[in-house]
Short mmCIF file of C-alpha atoms and ligand atoms in Angstrom, two decimals:
data_model
loop_
_atom_site.label_atom_id
_atom_site.label_comp_id
_atom_site.label_asym_id
_atom_site.label_seq_id
_atom_site.Cartn_x
_atom_site.Cartn_y
_atom_site.Cartn_z
CA UNK A 8 26.43 105.40 86.33
CA UNK A 9 29.07 105.40 89.13
CA UNK A 10 29.76 108.66 90.90
CA UNK A 11 32.25 109.31 93.73
CA UNK A 12 32.59 112.10 96.13
CA UNK A 13 36.09 112.45 97.70
CA UNK A 14 38.24 115.05 99.44
CA UNK A 15 39.90 115.95 102.78
CA UNK A 16 38.40 115.17 106.10
CA UNK A 17 35.85 117.75 107.14
CA UNK A 18 35.19 119.02 103.68
CA UNK A 19 31.51 118.11 103.81
CA UNK A 20 31.31 114.93 101.76
CA UNK A 21 28.59 113.25 103.76
CA UNK A 22 26.18 116.14 103.47
CA UNK A 23 26.86 116.54 99.78
CA UNK A 24 26.30 112.88 99.14
CA UNK A 25 23.01 113.06 100.99
CA UNK A 26 21.98 115.95 98.88
CA UNK A 27 22.98 114.36 95.67
CA UNK A 28 21.24 111.12 96.55
CA UNK A 29 18.11 113.04 97.33
CA UNK A 30 18.29 114.95 93.99
CA UNK A 31 18.62 111.74 92.07
CA UNK A 32 15.89 109.98 93.87
CA UNK A 33 13.42 112.83 93.41
CA UNK A 34 14.11 112.35 89.67
CA UNK A 35 13.12 108.64 89.96
CA UNK A 36 16.63 107.24 89.88
CA UNK A 37 17.38 104.29 92.04
CA UNK A 38 20.46 105.11 94.04
CA UNK A 39 22.88 102.73 95.88
CA UNK A 40 25.16 104.44 98.35
CA UNK A 41 28.37 102.85 99.72
CA UNK A 42 31.14 104.12 101.82
CA UNK A 43 34.80 103.12 101.19
CA UNK A 44 36.15 101.53 103.36
CA UNK A 45 33.09 99.62 104.58
CA UNK A 46 29.63 98.10 103.58
CA UNK A 47 30.73 94.50 103.42
CA UNK A 48 31.69 92.33 106.41
CA UNK A 49 35.31 92.38 105.44
CA UNK A 50 35.22 96.08 104.69
CA UNK A 51 33.65 96.87 108.09
CA UNK A 52 36.27 94.85 109.87
CA UNK A 53 39.10 96.45 107.95
CA UNK A 54 37.45 99.87 108.61
CA UNK A 55 37.60 99.21 112.27
CA UNK A 56 41.20 98.20 112.15
CA UNK A 57 42.25 101.05 109.90
CA UNK A 58 40.38 103.87 111.63
CA UNK A 59 39.59 102.86 115.18
CA UNK A 60 42.52 100.64 116.32
CA UNK A 61 44.97 103.36 117.38
CA UNK A 62 46.85 100.68 119.40
CA UNK A 63 47.86 98.64 116.31
CA UNK A 64 51.08 99.54 114.58
CA UNK A 65 50.26 99.57 110.81
CA UNK A 66 53.12 100.26 108.39
CA UNK A 67 52.46 102.35 105.25
CA UNK A 68 52.47 99.26 102.91
CA UNK A 69 49.90 97.52 105.16
CA UNK A 70 47.70 100.54 105.32
CA UNK A 71 47.65 100.81 101.42
CA UNK A 72 46.96 97.23 101.08
CA UNK A 73 44.10 97.09 103.67
CA UNK A 74 42.39 99.89 102.06
CA UNK A 75 42.79 98.20 98.67
CA UNK A 76 41.34 94.94 100.16
CA UNK A 77 38.30 96.60 101.55
CA UNK A 78 37.60 98.29 98.21
CA UNK A 79 38.14 95.13 96.15
CA UNK A 80 35.46 93.42 98.22
CA UNK A 81 33.05 96.42 98.01
CA UNK A 82 33.36 96.43 94.21
CA UNK A 83 32.78 92.75 93.86
CA UNK A 84 29.88 92.14 96.42
CA UNK A 85 28.21 95.49 96.19
CA UNK A 86 29.12 97.95 93.38
CA UNK A 87 29.12 95.72 90.36
CA UNK A 88 25.83 94.10 91.37
CA UNK A 89 24.12 97.51 91.77
CA UNK A 90 25.53 98.85 88.46
CA UNK A 91 24.35 95.65 86.69
CA UNK A 92 20.87 96.24 88.27
CA UNK A 93 20.89 99.75 86.65
CA UNK A 94 21.22 101.71 89.90
CA UNK A 95 23.23 104.95 90.16
CA UNK A 96 26.07 104.09 92.48
CA UNK A 97 27.27 106.81 94.78
CA UNK A 98 30.46 106.28 96.88
CA UNK A 99 31.80 108.22 99.75
CA UNK A 100 35.55 108.01 98.67
CA UNK A 101 37.17 105.51 96.31
CA UNK A 102 40.67 104.68 95.00
CA UNK A 103 41.49 108.40 94.71
CA UNK A 104 41.68 108.50 98.55
CA UNK A 105 44.36 105.83 98.65
CA UNK A 106 46.31 107.54 95.84
CA UNK A 107 46.19 110.80 97.94
CA UNK A 108 46.42 109.70 101.54
CA UNK A 109 48.88 106.83 101.11
CA UNK A 110 50.41 108.21 97.98
CA UNK A 111 50.95 111.98 97.52
CA UNK A 112 50.57 112.84 101.22
CA UNK A 113 52.70 109.89 102.42
CA UNK A 114 55.63 108.14 101.04
CA UNK A 115 53.70 106.10 98.38
CA UNK A 116 54.03 106.46 94.67
CA UNK A 117 50.76 107.83 93.34
CA UNK A 118 51.12 106.31 89.84
CA UNK A 119 51.77 102.79 91.09
CA UNK A 120 48.92 103.19 93.54
CA UNK A 121 46.55 104.10 90.68
CA UNK A 122 47.84 101.05 88.73
CA UNK A 123 47.61 98.45 91.48
CA UNK A 124 44.35 99.85 92.69
CA UNK A 125 42.76 99.82 89.28
CA UNK A 126 43.82 96.19 88.87
CA UNK A 127 42.13 95.26 92.25
CA UNK A 128 38.80 96.77 91.28
CA UNK A 129 38.95 94.81 88.10
CA UNK A 130 39.33 98.09 86.15
CA UNK A 131 36.22 99.66 87.57
CA UNK A 132 36.52 103.32 88.35
CA UNK A 133 33.94 106.05 88.94
CA UNK A 134 32.58 107.67 85.73
CA UNK A 135 32.64 110.95 87.69
CA UNK A 136 34.58 111.97 90.73
CA UNK A 137 33.82 115.20 92.69
CA UNK A 138 36.75 116.39 94.86
CA UNK A 139 35.58 118.73 97.61
CA UNK A 140 38.37 121.22 98.33
CA UNK A 141 38.68 123.13 101.56
CA UNK A 142 41.62 124.56 103.45
CA UNK A 143 42.58 122.32 106.39
CA UNK A 144 41.91 125.03 109.04
CA UNK A 145 38.45 125.42 107.84
CA UNK A 146 37.67 121.71 107.50
CA UNK A 147 39.10 120.73 110.91
CA UNK A 148 37.11 123.65 112.42
CA UNK A 149 33.89 121.94 111.12
CA UNK A 150 34.73 118.65 112.73
CA UNK A 151 32.97 118.48 116.18
CA UNK A 152 33.71 114.90 117.11
CA UNK A 153 36.61 112.70 118.10
CA UNK A 154 39.31 112.02 115.47
CA UNK A 155 39.96 108.61 114.04
CA UNK A 156 43.48 107.07 113.38
CA UNK A 157 43.85 108.89 110.12
CA UNK A 158 42.41 112.14 111.16
CA UNK A 159 44.80 112.09 114.05
CA UNK A 160 47.88 112.22 111.76
CA UNK A 161 48.23 116.05 112.28
CA UNK A 162 47.74 119.16 110.55
CA UNK A 163 50.93 118.86 108.28
CA UNK A 164 49.74 115.56 106.94
CA UNK A 165 46.27 116.96 106.22
CA UNK A 166 47.85 119.82 104.44
CA UNK A 167 49.64 117.35 102.23
CA UNK A 168 46.38 115.57 101.79
CA UNK A 169 44.72 118.72 100.54
CA UNK A 170 47.57 119.45 98.18
CA UNK A 171 47.69 115.84 97.15
CA UNK A 172 44.04 116.12 95.99
CA UNK A 173 44.89 119.11 93.92
CA UNK A 174 47.84 117.43 92.38
CA UNK A 175 45.98 114.32 91.68
CA UNK A 176 43.33 116.41 89.80
CA UNK A 177 46.26 118.03 87.79
CA UNK A 178 47.85 114.61 87.12
CA UNK A 179 44.64 112.95 86.01
CA UNK A 180 45.42 113.03 82.35
CA UNK A 181 49.12 112.43 82.74
CA UNK A 182 48.32 109.12 84.51
CA UNK A 183 45.56 108.51 82.05
CA UNK A 184 42.97 107.85 84.99
CA UNK A 185 39.57 106.92 83.37
CA UNK A 186 36.53 108.93 84.05
CA UNK A 187 36.07 112.63 84.72
CA UNK A 188 37.17 114.54 87.80
CA UNK A 189 35.82 117.92 88.99
CA UNK A 190 37.28 120.10 91.75
CA UNK A 191 34.53 121.69 93.84
CA UNK A 192 35.12 124.73 96.13
CA UNK A 193 33.79 123.30 99.46
CA UNK A 194 34.18 126.58 101.46
CA UNK A 195 30.91 127.78 100.06
CA UNK A 196 27.51 126.98 101.76
CA UNK A 197 26.23 123.50 101.50
CA UNK A 198 23.50 124.76 99.13
CA UNK A 199 26.05 126.44 96.79
CA UNK A 200 28.35 123.41 96.76
CA UNK A 201 25.42 121.10 96.05
CA UNK A 202 24.08 123.36 93.25
CA UNK A 203 27.60 123.27 91.62
CA UNK A 204 27.78 119.46 91.86
CA UNK A 205 24.46 118.93 90.30
CA UNK A 206 25.04 121.52 87.54
CA UNK A 207 28.29 119.69 86.62
CA UNK A 208 26.51 116.26 86.80
CA UNK A 209 23.81 117.47 84.48
CA UNK A 210 26.30 118.66 81.98
CA UNK A 211 28.00 115.19 82.12
CA UNK A 212 24.97 113.08 82.07
CA UNK A 213 21.85 115.09 81.05
CA UNK A 214 19.73 111.98 81.11
CA UNK A 215 20.01 111.69 84.87
CA UNK A 216 17.65 114.55 85.26
CA UNK A 217 15.04 113.19 82.80
CA UNK A 218 12.47 111.60 85.02
P1 TYD B 319 35.83 108.99 106.05
O1 TYD B 319 35.39 108.11 104.96
O2 TYD B 319 35.97 110.40 105.92
O3 TYD B 319 34.68 108.63 107.20
P2 TYD B 319 34.14 109.56 108.26
O4 TYD B 319 33.31 110.57 107.56
O5 TYD B 319 33.53 108.56 109.23
O6 TYD B 319 35.35 110.24 108.90
O7 TYD B 319 37.04 108.46 106.94
C1 TYD B 319 37.82 107.44 106.31
C2 TYD B 319 39.34 108.00 106.65
O8 TYD B 319 40.16 106.99 105.97
C3 TYD B 319 39.60 109.36 106.12
O9 TYD B 319 40.50 109.98 107.06
C4 TYD B 319 40.42 109.08 104.85
C5 TYD B 319 41.05 107.67 105.12
N1 TYD B 319 41.24 106.88 103.87
C6 TYD B 319 42.56 106.62 103.52
O10 TYD B 319 43.55 107.11 104.16
N2 TYD B 319 42.72 105.87 102.41
C7 TYD B 319 41.77 105.38 101.66
O11 TYD B 319 42.02 104.69 100.65
C8 TYD B 319 40.44 105.69 102.07
C9 TYD B 319 39.25 105.01 101.26
C10 TYD B 319 40.21 106.37 103.18
#
């Protein structure tokens, strides 16, 4: 099973992924965790370019292409082998992030990003995607560290990101995106958010809690 957790910056993805991984592991599941972009040598190099190199001019088309390249490598080198080995794969972001950050929130065309991105993952998309939704002011208030290149794009951009995730969930069926998507209110406590995610997951895949 392939599960993605996505959402705006500061929505609490990392904490929720850690909780979900722990829940699965205590039920005897073998879990592989990856973050997109990253977790391959190429992905780590592209992550550094995309997020840390504030001195580099990166045009919107290049930005989209570089996120796509990092993901293609991650799918081929890590995600497909882990799925073939029977592991539950958990990812911190996936193609939906490109659709939202480079599509809805920027000048890109969301539908063509879905199409190209799906081609570059060889058709592999998460079975279930959880989108953590949180107002930008709340999310940014939670971030107590320096901002990376994307996080530095300003509040207006991040409001469009939040709206973009909401629109992407609404457009899911219109664009015939495979897999299920669930919007989760991330303003609640981490315990409440986690309980909601696990409840949804158990409904979708009851066998995950079997062990
Ligand atoms: P993130 O994964 O949230 O890492 P951290 O928790 O270390 O901040 O950061 C990745 C950033 O990259 C985030 O601002 C979203 C952005 N991003 C895109 O713009 N497009 C994409 O396709 C992906 C995967 C991420």
